[in-house]
Amino acid sequence: MGTSMRSWMAILIMVWLTLVQGIFVAVDATFNYKDALTKSIIFLEAQRSGKLPPNHRPQWRGDSGLDDGKLANVDLVGGYYDAGDNVKYGLPMAFTVTTLAWGALAYHKELHATGELPHVRSAIKWGTDYFLKASSRKNRLYVQVGDPVLDHQCWVRPENMRTPRTVLRIDENNPGTEIAAETAAAMAAASIVFRHTNRTYSRRLLNKAKLVGFFHPH
């Protein structure tokens, strides 16, 4: 898979833009836009890292990255791999979750009508659960897991990877305002998504977003 998370989101947004009042606009009568929507979400599910749930739709995927964060003595299991890499990059992951969250809010009725709303919420939570782990230490945000140079030399699925799971972070001595801001945006947008279905989780995300958003390393 050479498609980046940003490219995947562009495809998903184009599919969502064909939704009008709970039905799909026949831009091309031979194209099944509902099927395209479902497959675009399943693509993201296939990028999941960590301990996968029993109802995981890509059944050919297995658990992976279960020791992520161990080198830094922090739990960084979960989140998403980036494209065909086995590296977890915080910025594109946060961008993806932010866009998913706003898509879930803007197209709530349409996603409900297609039966994909629970899957979109699950996709969002898979990302925000990871962000909560990545921001669990005060004035510190973990922003990458994996060595991109060595990873790009290793063409294996994540279940079989043996490349180093090095960890990068931002803090007072290692700045990264943009990634802190995008991570805060992802959690803030997601807090709105879960406001009426999981108020406790929604408040937790919003509180953490405020802390990360006001964290300005220098």
PDB file of C-alpha atoms in Angstrom, residues 31-167:
ATOM      1  CA  PHE A  31     -20.353   3.212  -9.403  1.00  0.00           C
ATOM      2  CA  ASN A  32     -21.457   2.023  -5.955  1.00  0.00           C
ATOM      3  CA  TYR A  33     -20.601   4.939  -3.662  1.00  0.00           C
ATOM      4  CA  LYS A  34     -21.823   3.145  -0.557  1.00  0.00           C
ATOM      5  CA  ASP A  35     -19.383   0.337  -1.277  1.00  0.00           C
ATOM      6  CA  ALA A  36     -16.617   2.899  -1.831  1.00  0.00           C
ATOM      7  CA  LEU A  37     -17.394   4.507   1.528  1.00  0.00           C
ATOM      8  CA  THR A  38     -17.288   1.163   3.323  1.00  0.00           C
ATOM      9  CA  LYS A  39     -14.030   0.142   1.681  1.00  0.00           C
ATOM     10  CA  SER A  40     -12.386   3.489   2.462  1.00  0.00           C
ATOM     11  CA  ILE A  41     -13.137   2.990   6.160  1.00  0.00           C
ATOM     12  CA  ILE A  42     -11.970  -0.640   6.049  1.00  0.00           C
ATOM     13  CA  PHE A  43      -8.707   0.595   4.506  1.00  0.00           C
ATOM     14  CA  LEU A  44      -8.102   2.671   7.614  1.00  0.00           C
ATOM     15  CA  GLU A  45      -9.023  -0.271   9.846  1.00  0.00           C
ATOM     16  CA  ALA A  46      -6.304  -2.283   8.107  1.00  0.00           C
ATOM     17  CA  GLN A  47      -3.784   0.337   9.251  1.00  0.00           C
ATOM     18  CA  ARG A  48      -4.528  -0.288  12.935  1.00  0.00           C
ATOM     19  CA  SER A  49      -1.643  -1.072  15.229  1.00  0.00           C
ATOM     20  CA  GLY A  50      -1.880  -2.839  18.575  1.00  0.00           C
ATOM     21  CA  LYS A  51      -4.249  -5.434  20.010  1.00  0.00           C
ATOM     22  CA  LEU A  52      -7.096  -5.738  17.541  1.00  0.00           C
ATOM     23  CA  PRO A  53     -10.723  -6.187  18.666  1.00  0.00           C
ATOM     24  CA  PRO A  54     -12.637  -9.445  17.963  1.00  0.00           C
ATOM     25  CA  ASN A  55     -14.926  -7.702  15.452  1.00  0.00           C
ATOM     26  CA  HIS A  56     -12.057  -6.320  13.368  1.00  0.00           C
ATOM     27  CA  ARG A  57     -13.291  -6.420   9.772  1.00  0.00           C
ATOM     28  CA  PRO A  58      -9.975  -7.074   7.947  1.00  0.00           C
ATOM     29  CA  GLN A  59      -9.661 -10.575   9.398  1.00  0.00           C
ATOM     30  CA  TRP A  60      -6.312 -11.108   7.675  1.00  0.00           C
ATOM     31  CA  ARG A  61      -4.812  -8.492  10.005  1.00  0.00           C
ATOM     32  CA  GLY A  62      -3.300  -9.570  13.331  1.00  0.00           C
ATOM     33  CA  ASP A  63      -1.982  -7.947  16.500  1.00  0.00           C
ATOM     34  CA  SER A  64       1.228  -5.948  16.066  1.00  0.00           C
ATOM     35  CA  GLY A  65       3.391  -3.364  17.778  1.00  0.00           C
ATOM     36  CA  LEU A  66       2.481  -4.699  21.210  1.00  0.00           C
ATOM     37  CA  ASP A  67       5.761  -3.446  22.712  1.00  0.00           C
ATOM     38  CA  ASP A  68       5.545   0.049  21.251  1.00  0.00           C
ATOM     39  CA  GLY A  69       6.823   2.608  23.730  1.00  0.00           C
ATOM     40  CA  LYS A  70       8.751   0.063  25.763  1.00  0.00           C
ATOM     41  CA  LEU A  71      12.088   1.684  24.890  1.00  0.00           C
ATOM     42  CA  ALA A  72      10.845   4.913  26.497  1.00  0.00           C
ATOM     43  CA  ASN A  73       9.075   3.162  29.386  1.00  0.00           C
ATOM     44  CA  VAL A  74       5.667   4.359  28.197  1.00  0.00           C
ATOM     45  CA  ASP A  75       2.635   2.586  26.726  1.00  0.00           C
ATOM     46  CA  LEU A  76       2.329   3.576  23.076  1.00  0.00           C
ATOM     47  CA  VAL A  77       0.468   0.507  21.862  1.00  0.00           C
ATOM     48  CA  GLY A  78      -2.277   1.302  19.360  1.00  0.00           C
ATOM     49  CA  GLY A  79      -2.840   4.061  16.843  1.00  0.00           C
ATOM     50  CA  TYR A  80      -2.333   3.776  13.093  1.00  0.00           C
ATOM     51  CA  TYR A  81       0.513   2.934  10.776  1.00  0.00           C
ATOM     52  CA  ASP A  82       1.208   5.396   7.992  1.00  0.00           C
ATOM     53  CA  ALA A  83       0.477   4.117   4.460  1.00  0.00           C
ATOM     54  CA  GLY A  84       2.558   1.003   3.742  1.00  0.00           C
ATOM     55  CA  ASP A  85       5.008   1.833   6.507  1.00  0.00           C
ATOM     56  CA  ASN A  86       5.171   0.256   9.934  1.00  0.00           C
ATOM     57  CA  VAL A  87       5.985   3.658  11.425  1.00  0.00           C
ATOM     58  CA  LYS A  88       3.432   5.603  13.443  1.00  0.00           C
ATOM     59  CA  TYR A  89       3.648   9.328  12.684  1.00  0.00           C
ATOM     60  CA  GLY A  90       1.706  11.599  15.015  1.00  0.00           C
ATOM     61  CA  LEU A  91       1.001  14.483  12.620  1.00  0.00           C
ATOM     62  CA  PRO A  92      -0.732  12.647   9.735  1.00  0.00           C
ATOM     63  CA  MET A  93      -2.497  10.443  12.282  1.00  0.00           C
ATOM     64  CA  ALA A  94      -3.867  13.495  14.095  1.00  0.00           C
ATOM     65  CA  PHE A  95      -4.865  15.114  10.792  1.00  0.00           C
ATOM     66  CA  THR A  96      -6.750  11.956   9.834  1.00  0.00           C
ATOM     67  CA  VAL A  97      -8.613  11.759  13.146  1.00  0.00           C
ATOM     68  CA  THR A  98      -9.502  15.457  12.994  1.00  0.00           C
ATOM     69  CA  THR A  99     -10.948  15.060   9.498  1.00  0.00           C
ATOM     70  CA  LEU A 100     -12.799  11.890  10.472  1.00  0.00           C
ATOM     71  CA  ALA A 101     -14.341  13.639  13.461  1.00  0.00           C
ATOM     72  CA  TRP A 102     -15.616  16.594  11.444  1.00  0.00           C
ATOM     73  CA  GLY A 103     -16.862  14.202   8.766  1.00  0.00           C
ATOM     74  CA  ALA A 104     -18.801  12.259  11.395  1.00  0.00           C
ATOM     75  CA  LEU A 105     -20.405  15.493  12.577  1.00  0.00           C
ATOM     76  CA  ALA A 106     -21.185  16.904   9.118  1.00  0.00           C
ATOM     77  CA  TYR A 107     -22.518  13.631   7.687  1.00  0.00           C
ATOM     78  CA  HIS A 108     -24.054  12.058  10.771  1.00  0.00           C
ATOM     79  CA  LYS A 109     -27.380  11.193   9.109  1.00  0.00           C
ATOM     80  CA  GLU A 110     -25.778   9.845   5.962  1.00  0.00           C
ATOM     81  CA  LEU A 111     -23.275   7.665   7.820  1.00  0.00           C
ATOM     82  CA  HIS A 112     -26.071   6.366  10.034  1.00  0.00           C
ATOM     83  CA  ALA A 113     -28.148   5.505   6.962  1.00  0.00           C
ATOM     84  CA  THR A 114     -25.303   3.465   5.477  1.00  0.00           C
ATOM     85  CA  GLY A 115     -24.548   1.678   8.750  1.00  0.00           C
ATOM     86  CA  GLU A 116     -21.015   3.067   8.828  1.00  0.00           C
ATOM     87  CA  LEU A 117     -21.421   5.543  11.697  1.00  0.00           C
ATOM     88  CA  PRO A 118     -20.358   3.034  14.407  1.00  0.00           C
ATOM     89  CA  HIS A 119     -17.299   2.127  12.344  1.00  0.00           C
ATOM     90  CA  VAL A 120     -16.337   5.781  11.895  1.00  0.00           C
ATOM     91  CA  ARG A 121     -16.715   6.406  15.625  1.00  0.00           C
ATOM     92  CA  SER A 122     -14.592   3.337  16.304  1.00  0.00           C
ATOM     93  CA  ALA A 123     -11.952   4.612  13.877  1.00  0.00           C
ATOM     94  CA  ILE A 124     -11.876   7.966  15.667  1.00  0.00           C
ATOM     95  CA  LYS A 125     -11.615   6.373  19.102  1.00  0.00           C
ATOM     96  CA  TRP A 126      -8.808   4.091  17.962  1.00  0.00           C
ATOM     97  CA  GLY A 127      -6.828   7.232  17.232  1.00  0.00           C
ATOM     98  CA  THR A 128      -7.815   9.250  20.291  1.00  0.00           C
ATOM     99  CA  ASP A 129      -7.118   6.338  22.656  1.00  0.00           C
ATOM    100  CA  TYR A 130      -3.584   6.415  21.299  1.00  0.00           C
ATOM    101  CA  PHE A 131      -3.300  10.199  21.652  1.00  0.00           C
ATOM    102  CA  LEU A 132      -4.312   9.939  25.303  1.00  0.00           C
ATOM    103  CA  LYS A 133      -1.441   7.512  25.813  1.00  0.00           C
ATOM    104  CA  ALA A 134       0.958   9.701  23.829  1.00  0.00           C
ATOM    105  CA  SER A 135       0.126  12.712  26.022  1.00  0.00           C
ATOM    106  CA  SER A 136       0.016  10.898  29.357  1.00  0.00           C
ATOM    107  CA  ARG A 137       3.193  12.566  30.666  1.00  0.00           C
ATOM    108  CA  LYS A 138       3.090  16.220  31.751  1.00  0.00           C
ATOM    109  CA  ASN A 139       4.562  18.654  29.202  1.00  0.00           C
ATOM    110  CA  ARG A 140       5.470  15.776  26.909  1.00  0.00           C
ATOM    111  CA  LEU A 141       3.919  14.412  23.730  1.00  0.00           C
ATOM    112  CA  TYR A 142       5.151  11.288  21.971  1.00  0.00           C
ATOM    113  CA  VAL A 143       4.946  11.897  18.236  1.00  0.00           C
ATOM    114  CA  GLN A 144       6.559   8.943  16.457  1.00  0.00           C
ATOM    115  CA  VAL A 145       7.185   5.238  16.916  1.00  0.00           C
ATOM    116  CA  GLY A 146       9.549   3.400  14.595  1.00  0.00           C
ATOM    117  CA  ASP A 147      12.699   4.128  12.598  1.00  0.00           C
ATOM    118  CA  PRO A 148      11.630   5.363   9.123  1.00  0.00           C
ATOM    119  CA  VAL A 149      15.008   4.709   7.479  1.00  0.00           C
ATOM    120  CA  LEU A 150      15.254   1.091   8.582  1.00  0.00           C
ATOM    121  CA  ASP A 151      11.537   0.549   8.187  1.00  0.00           C
ATOM    122  CA  HIS A 152      11.646   1.554   4.518  1.00  0.00           C
ATOM    123  CA  GLN A 153      14.213  -1.196   3.983  1.00  0.00           C
ATOM    124  CA  CYS A 154      11.959  -3.821   5.529  1.00  0.00           C
ATOM    125  CA  TRP A 155       9.070  -4.948   3.299  1.00  0.00           C
ATOM    126  CA  VAL A 156       7.128  -7.071   5.735  1.00  0.00           C
ATOM    127  CA  ARG A 157       3.697  -6.780   7.297  1.00  0.00           C
ATOM    128  CA  PRO A 158       3.610  -5.252  10.795  1.00  0.00           C
ATOM    129  CA  GLU A 159       2.826  -8.617  12.381  1.00  0.00           C
ATOM    130  CA  ASN A 160       6.300  -9.795  11.335  1.00  0.00           C
ATOM    131  CA  MET A 161       8.380  -6.610  11.627  1.00  0.00           C
ATOM    132  CA  ARG A 162      11.711  -6.774  13.409  1.00  0.00           C
ATOM    133  CA  THR A 163      12.793  -3.164  12.904  1.00  0.00           C
ATOM    134  CA  PRO A 164      13.592  -0.924  15.917  1.00  0.00           C
ATOM    135  CA  ARG A 165      10.583   0.738  17.545  1.00  0.00           C
ATOM    136  CA  THR A 166      12.395   3.916  18.439  1.00  0.00           C
ATOM    137  CA  VAL A 167      10.365   6.702  20.032  1.00  0.00           C
TER     138      VAL A 167
END
